[in-house]
Short mmCIF file of C-alpha atoms in Angstrom, two decimals:
data_model
loop_
_atom_site.label_atom_id
_atom_site.label_comp_id
_atom_site.label_asym_id
_atom_site.label_seq_id
_atom_site.Cartn_x
_atom_site.Cartn_y
_atom_site.Cartn_z
CA MET A 3 0.00 0.00 0.00
CA ARG A 4 2.73 2.49 0.94
CA ILE A 5 4.70 1.57 -2.19
CA PHE A 6 1.65 2.17 -4.36
CA PHE A 7 0.99 5.64 -3.03
CA ALA A 8 4.69 6.52 -3.20
CA VAL A 9 5.15 5.64 -6.87
CA PHE A 10 2.03 7.50 -8.03
CA CYS A 11 3.67 10.90 -8.41
CA ILE A 12 2.75 11.61 -12.04
CA LEU A 13 -0.79 12.92 -12.53
CA LEU A 14 -2.48 14.13 -15.69
CA THR A 15 -3.55 17.77 -15.66
CA PHE A 16 -6.87 17.36 -17.43
CA CYS A 17 -10.16 15.67 -16.61
CA GLN A 18 -12.26 13.16 -18.59
CA PRO A 19 -15.84 13.46 -17.32
CA THR A 20 -17.19 10.78 -19.69
CA PHE A 21 -15.21 8.14 -17.80
CA ALA A 22 -18.14 7.90 -15.39
CA MET A 23 -17.33 4.67 -13.58
CA LEU A 24 -14.20 6.29 -12.15
CA GLY A 25 -15.92 9.57 -11.29
CA VAL A 26 -15.52 10.84 -7.75
CA SER A 27 -18.66 11.71 -5.78
CA ASP A 28 -19.54 11.86 -2.09
CA GLN A 29 -21.76 8.81 -2.58
CA MET A 30 -18.94 6.82 -4.14
CA ILE A 31 -16.52 7.93 -1.42
CA GLY A 32 -18.92 6.90 1.33
CA ALA A 33 -19.52 3.48 -0.23
CA ALA A 34 -15.80 2.89 -0.68
CA GLN A 35 -15.06 3.92 2.90
CA GLU A 36 -17.70 1.54 4.22
CA TYR A 37 -16.43 -1.29 2.03
CA GLY A 38 -12.88 -0.81 3.30
CA ARG A 39 -14.06 -0.52 6.90
CA SER A 40 -16.05 -3.76 6.58
CA LYS A 41 -12.91 -5.60 5.38
CA ALA A 42 -10.66 -4.42 8.21
CA ALA A 43 -10.19 -7.96 9.54
CA LEU A 44 -9.16 -9.36 6.14
CA PRO A 45 -5.87 -9.20 4.21
CA VAL A 46 -5.73 -6.61 1.45
CA ASN A 47 -5.79 -9.21 -1.34
CA GLU A 48 -9.26 -10.28 -0.13
CA LEU A 49 -10.46 -6.68 -0.33
CA GLN A 50 -9.01 -6.42 -3.85
CA LYS A 51 -10.69 -9.53 -5.27
CA PRO A 52 -13.45 -7.72 -7.23
CA TRP A 53 -10.73 -5.65 -8.95
CA THR A 54 -8.42 -8.61 -9.61
CA VAL A 55 -8.25 -10.13 -13.10
CA ASN A 56 -6.48 -13.44 -13.66
CA GLU A 57 -4.33 -14.10 -16.71
CA TYR A 58 -6.33 -15.50 -19.64
CA LEU A 59 -3.98 -17.35 -22.00
CA LYS A 60 -2.29 -19.68 -19.45
CA GLN A 61 0.75 -20.16 -21.71
CA ASN A 62 3.53 -19.04 -19.38
CA ILE A 63 5.27 -22.16 -18.03
CA TYR A 64 6.83 -20.12 -15.22
CA ALA A 65 3.52 -18.74 -13.97
CA ASP A 66 2.00 -19.37 -10.59
CA THR A 67 -0.99 -17.02 -10.33
CA GLU A 68 -0.41 -14.15 -12.72
CA ARG A 69 -2.94 -11.37 -12.31
CA ILE A 70 -3.59 -7.66 -12.54
CA ILE A 71 -5.36 -5.33 -10.11
CA VAL A 72 -7.38 -2.45 -11.55
CA TYR A 73 -6.79 0.47 -9.17
CA THR A 74 -9.88 2.64 -9.51
CA PRO A 75 -10.49 5.61 -7.18
CA TYR A 76 -13.08 3.47 -5.36
CA LEU A 77 -10.51 0.76 -4.63
CA ILE A 78 -7.88 3.29 -3.54
CA VAL A 79 -10.30 4.85 -1.04
CA ALA A 80 -11.38 1.41 0.20
CA MET A 81 -7.77 0.32 0.73
CA ASP A 82 -7.01 3.52 2.62
CA ALA A 83 -10.12 3.08 4.77
CA GLN A 84 -9.18 -0.52 5.51
CA ASN A 85 -5.70 0.55 6.65
CA LYS A 86 -7.12 3.29 8.86
CA ALA A 87 -9.74 0.98 10.34
CA LYS A 88 -7.04 -1.52 11.23
CA ALA A 89 -5.05 1.24 12.93
CA PHE A 90 -8.19 2.67 14.61
CA ASP A 91 -7.57 5.98 12.81
CA GLU A 92 -10.38 8.34 11.85
CA ILE A 93 -11.67 7.97 8.30
CA LYS A 94 -12.49 11.46 7.02
CA LEU A 95 -14.58 12.27 3.95
CA GLU A 96 -12.36 15.16 2.84
CA ASP A 97 -9.17 13.09 3.06
CA SER A 98 -10.73 10.32 0.99
CA LYS A 99 -12.03 12.80 -1.59
CA ASN A 100 -8.57 14.29 -2.04
CA LEU A 101 -7.04 10.84 -2.37
CA ALA A 102 -9.60 9.67 -4.93
CA ALA A 103 -9.27 12.86 -6.97
CA ASN A 104 -5.56 12.18 -7.44
CA TYR A 105 -6.34 8.83 -9.06
CA ASP A 106 -9.34 9.98 -11.09
CA GLN A 107 -7.14 11.09 -14.01
CA ALA A 108 -5.43 7.80 -14.87
CA LEU A 109 -6.16 4.11 -15.22
CA VAL A 110 -3.64 2.44 -12.93
CA ILE A 111 -2.92 -1.25 -13.42
CA GLY A 112 -0.94 -3.30 -10.92
CA ALA A 113 0.49 -6.43 -12.55
CA ILE A 114 1.92 -9.50 -10.82
CA ILE A 115 3.75 -11.79 -13.25
CA ASP A 116 6.34 -14.58 -13.18
CA ALA A 117 9.46 -14.89 -15.33
CA PRO A 118 12.83 -16.70 -15.33
CA GLU A 119 14.68 -13.39 -14.92
CA LYS A 120 14.14 -10.02 -13.28
CA ILE A 121 12.75 -7.86 -16.08
CA ASN A 122 13.08 -4.09 -16.26
CA PRO A 123 9.84 -2.39 -17.44
CA ASP A 124 11.70 -1.15 -20.53
CA ASN A 125 12.07 -4.79 -21.61
CA LEU A 126 8.36 -5.50 -21.39
CA GLN A 127 5.88 -4.90 -24.18
CA VAL A 128 2.78 -3.59 -22.43
CA MET A 129 -0.32 -2.62 -24.34
CA LEU A 130 -3.93 -1.75 -23.56
CA VAL A 131 -6.04 -3.02 -26.45
CA GLN A 132 -9.56 -1.72 -27.14
CA GLY A 133 -11.03 -2.54 -30.50
CA ASP A 134 -8.49 -1.41 -33.08
CA ARG A 135 -6.74 0.96 -30.64
CA ASN A 136 -3.48 0.05 -28.94
CA LEU A 137 -2.43 2.25 -26.02
CA SER A 138 0.94 2.11 -24.27
CA PRO A 139 1.34 3.17 -20.63
CA TYR A 140 2.73 6.66 -20.17
CA TYR A 141 4.57 5.52 -17.03
CA SER A 142 5.75 2.11 -15.80
CA GLU A 143 7.39 1.08 -12.56
CA LEU A 144 8.83 -2.16 -11.15
CA VAL A 145 7.97 -1.95 -7.44
CA ALA A 146 8.73 -5.43 -6.06
CA ALA A 147 10.76 -8.45 -7.14
CA SER A 148 11.60 -11.73 -5.44
CA SER A 149 12.85 -15.11 -6.63
CA THR A 150 12.21 -18.67 -5.49
CA ASP A 151 13.45 -22.03 -6.73
CA LYS A 152 10.83 -23.98 -8.65
CA VAL A 153 10.73 -27.16 -10.67
CA ILE A 154 9.57 -26.18 -14.15
CA GLU A 155 8.31 -28.73 -16.64
CA LYS A 156 9.61 -27.86 -20.08
CA THR A 157 9.63 -29.64 -23.39
CA ALA A 158 12.88 -30.37 -25.17
CA THR A 159 12.05 -27.74 -27.74
CA GLN A 160 11.45 -25.15 -24.99
CA ASP A 161 14.81 -25.76 -23.35
CA LYS A 162 17.77 -24.88 -25.59
CA ASN A 163 20.17 -26.94 -23.51
CA ALA A 164 18.03 -30.07 -23.36
CA GLU A 165 19.59 -33.17 -24.89
CA SER A 166 17.48 -35.89 -26.43
CA VAL A 167 19.29 -39.13 -25.68
CA LYS A 168 17.47 -42.34 -26.46
CA THR A 169 18.74 -45.82 -25.68
CA VAL A 170 17.98 -48.57 -28.15
CA ASN A 171 17.33 -52.08 -26.87
CA ASP A 172 16.70 -54.77 -29.46
CA ASN A 173 14.98 -56.98 -26.89
CA ILE A 174 12.12 -54.52 -26.37
CA PRO A 175 9.03 -55.32 -28.48
CA ILE A 176 8.18 -52.84 -31.19
CA PRO A 177 5.54 -50.46 -29.77
CA SER A 178 2.28 -49.68 -31.51
CA GLU A 179 1.69 -46.28 -33.09
CA LYS A 180 -0.42 -45.25 -30.08
CA GLU A 181 2.32 -46.30 -27.68
CA LYS A 182 4.89 -44.43 -29.76
CA ALA A 183 2.86 -41.24 -29.55
CA GLU A 184 2.42 -41.59 -25.77
CA GLN A 185 6.12 -42.30 -25.25
CA ALA A 186 7.11 -39.35 -27.44
CA ALA A 187 4.91 -37.01 -25.40
CA LEU A 188 6.41 -38.24 -22.13
CA SER A 189 10.03 -38.26 -23.31
CA ASP A 190 9.70 -34.69 -24.58
CA LYS A 191 9.05 -33.38 -21.05
CA ILE A 192 11.94 -32.27 -18.86
CA ASN A 193 11.81 -31.15 -15.22
CA ILE A 194 14.28 -28.36 -14.49
CA LYS A 195 14.94 -26.74 -11.11
CA MET A 196 15.53 -23.03 -11.58
CA SER A 197 14.95 -19.61 -10.06
CA VAL A 198 11.65 -17.99 -11.00
CA TRP A 199 11.04 -14.31 -10.36
CA ASN A 200 7.75 -12.95 -9.07
CA LEU A 201 7.52 -9.36 -10.32
CA GLN A 202 5.12 -6.57 -9.44
CA TYR A 203 4.65 -3.55 -11.70
CA TYR A 204 2.43 -0.48 -11.91
CA PHE A 205 1.35 0.78 -15.32
CA TYR A 206 -0.36 4.15 -15.86
CA PHE A 207 -2.60 4.77 -18.87
CA ASP A 208 -4.04 8.03 -20.19
CA ILE A 209 -7.69 7.91 -19.17
CA SER A 210 -8.77 10.27 -21.95
CA GLN A 211 -7.79 7.65 -24.55
CA ILE A 212 -10.01 4.89 -23.09
CA ASN A 213 -13.59 4.19 -24.15
CA ALA A 214 -15.59 3.11 -21.09
CA ALA A 215 -18.22 1.43 -23.26
CA LEU A 216 -15.81 -1.16 -24.68
CA PRO A 217 -14.13 -4.16 -23.06
CA LEU A 218 -10.37 -4.07 -23.00
CA ILE A 219 -7.32 -6.31 -22.84
CA ILE A 220 -4.05 -5.65 -21.07
CA ARG A 221 -1.24 -7.47 -22.89
CA ILE A 222 2.12 -8.00 -21.22
CA ASP A 223 4.79 -9.68 -23.31
CA ASP A 224 8.43 -10.53 -22.78
CA LYS A 225 10.85 -12.65 -24.78
CA LEU A 226 11.43 -15.11 -21.93
CA ALA A 227 7.94 -16.08 -20.77
CA GLY A 228 5.82 -15.03 -23.74
CA GLU A 229 2.54 -13.17 -23.96
CA ARG A 230 -0.08 -12.71 -21.27
CA GLU A 231 -3.59 -11.32 -21.58
CA PHE A 232 -5.87 -9.88 -18.92
CA ARG A 233 -9.42 -9.26 -20.13
CA PHE A 234 -12.05 -7.17 -18.35
CA HIS A 235 -14.70 -4.47 -18.76
CA LEU A 236 -14.41 -1.25 -16.78
CA ALA A 237 -18.18 -0.86 -16.73
CA ASN A 238 -18.33 -3.92 -14.45
CA ILE A 239 -15.85 -2.51 -11.92
CA ASN A 240 -16.49 0.12 -9.23
#
C-alpha cells in the first residue's frame, strides 16, 4: 500500500468526465469507505478480489498465479479506509475525496507476473487493447521483485540446452503407433529446477484515450515467458 501511493507521483492535468465509472462523488466515497471498513479484519488481497483479473492465456510455463489489479479511485479509497480501520484511525470524507481525486485522471494497473529473470519495465511490451486501438502506458514502474526455486516442466524444444538421448534395446518389443505417440509425449518433457522471479509492476494509462463502453485487454509480453492477456470491462468494476 505504501509503495503504491509513493510511486504515483505523475498525474495528468486534465479531466475526462465521460469516464463515469471512475468519477468521484460523495456517494462513491462513502460506499468505498464503508467497504474498506467492513474488510478491516481481512488481508488486502481479499479486499481487492473484485478488482483482480487473472491471466487469460495460461501459456507461461513459469507462472503461478499471474494477475492484474485495476486500481480505480473506489478501490484506492477502500484500501485507505481498511488501513485506517485496522489502525483505529479516523476515516475522514475530505481526506478520501482528495485521495480519490488524485487517481481519477489515470487508469492504474498493478500487474503480478512470473518470469525466469528479473525484467526491467523497458524490456516488457505492455499494451492496452480496445477494438483497433493500442495504447501504451505513459509511465511504468517495477515496485517489487523476489525469486524462489521452482521445478519447471519444459519440453525439449522449450529448453535450448536439453539433450534428447534415447537408448535402443533390441529386446524390447516394437511399440504400436499409439504407444509411440504416448512415449514421445512423455520423453519430450523435462523437469528443471531453476529460479523464477515474481515481479510486481504499476502501469499508468491516459484515461482520456479509453472508451468506457468497450471491453479491454491488457497485454504483457516478454521474450522469456511469452505473452499474457488480462481481459475485463471497466463498466463492471467500481
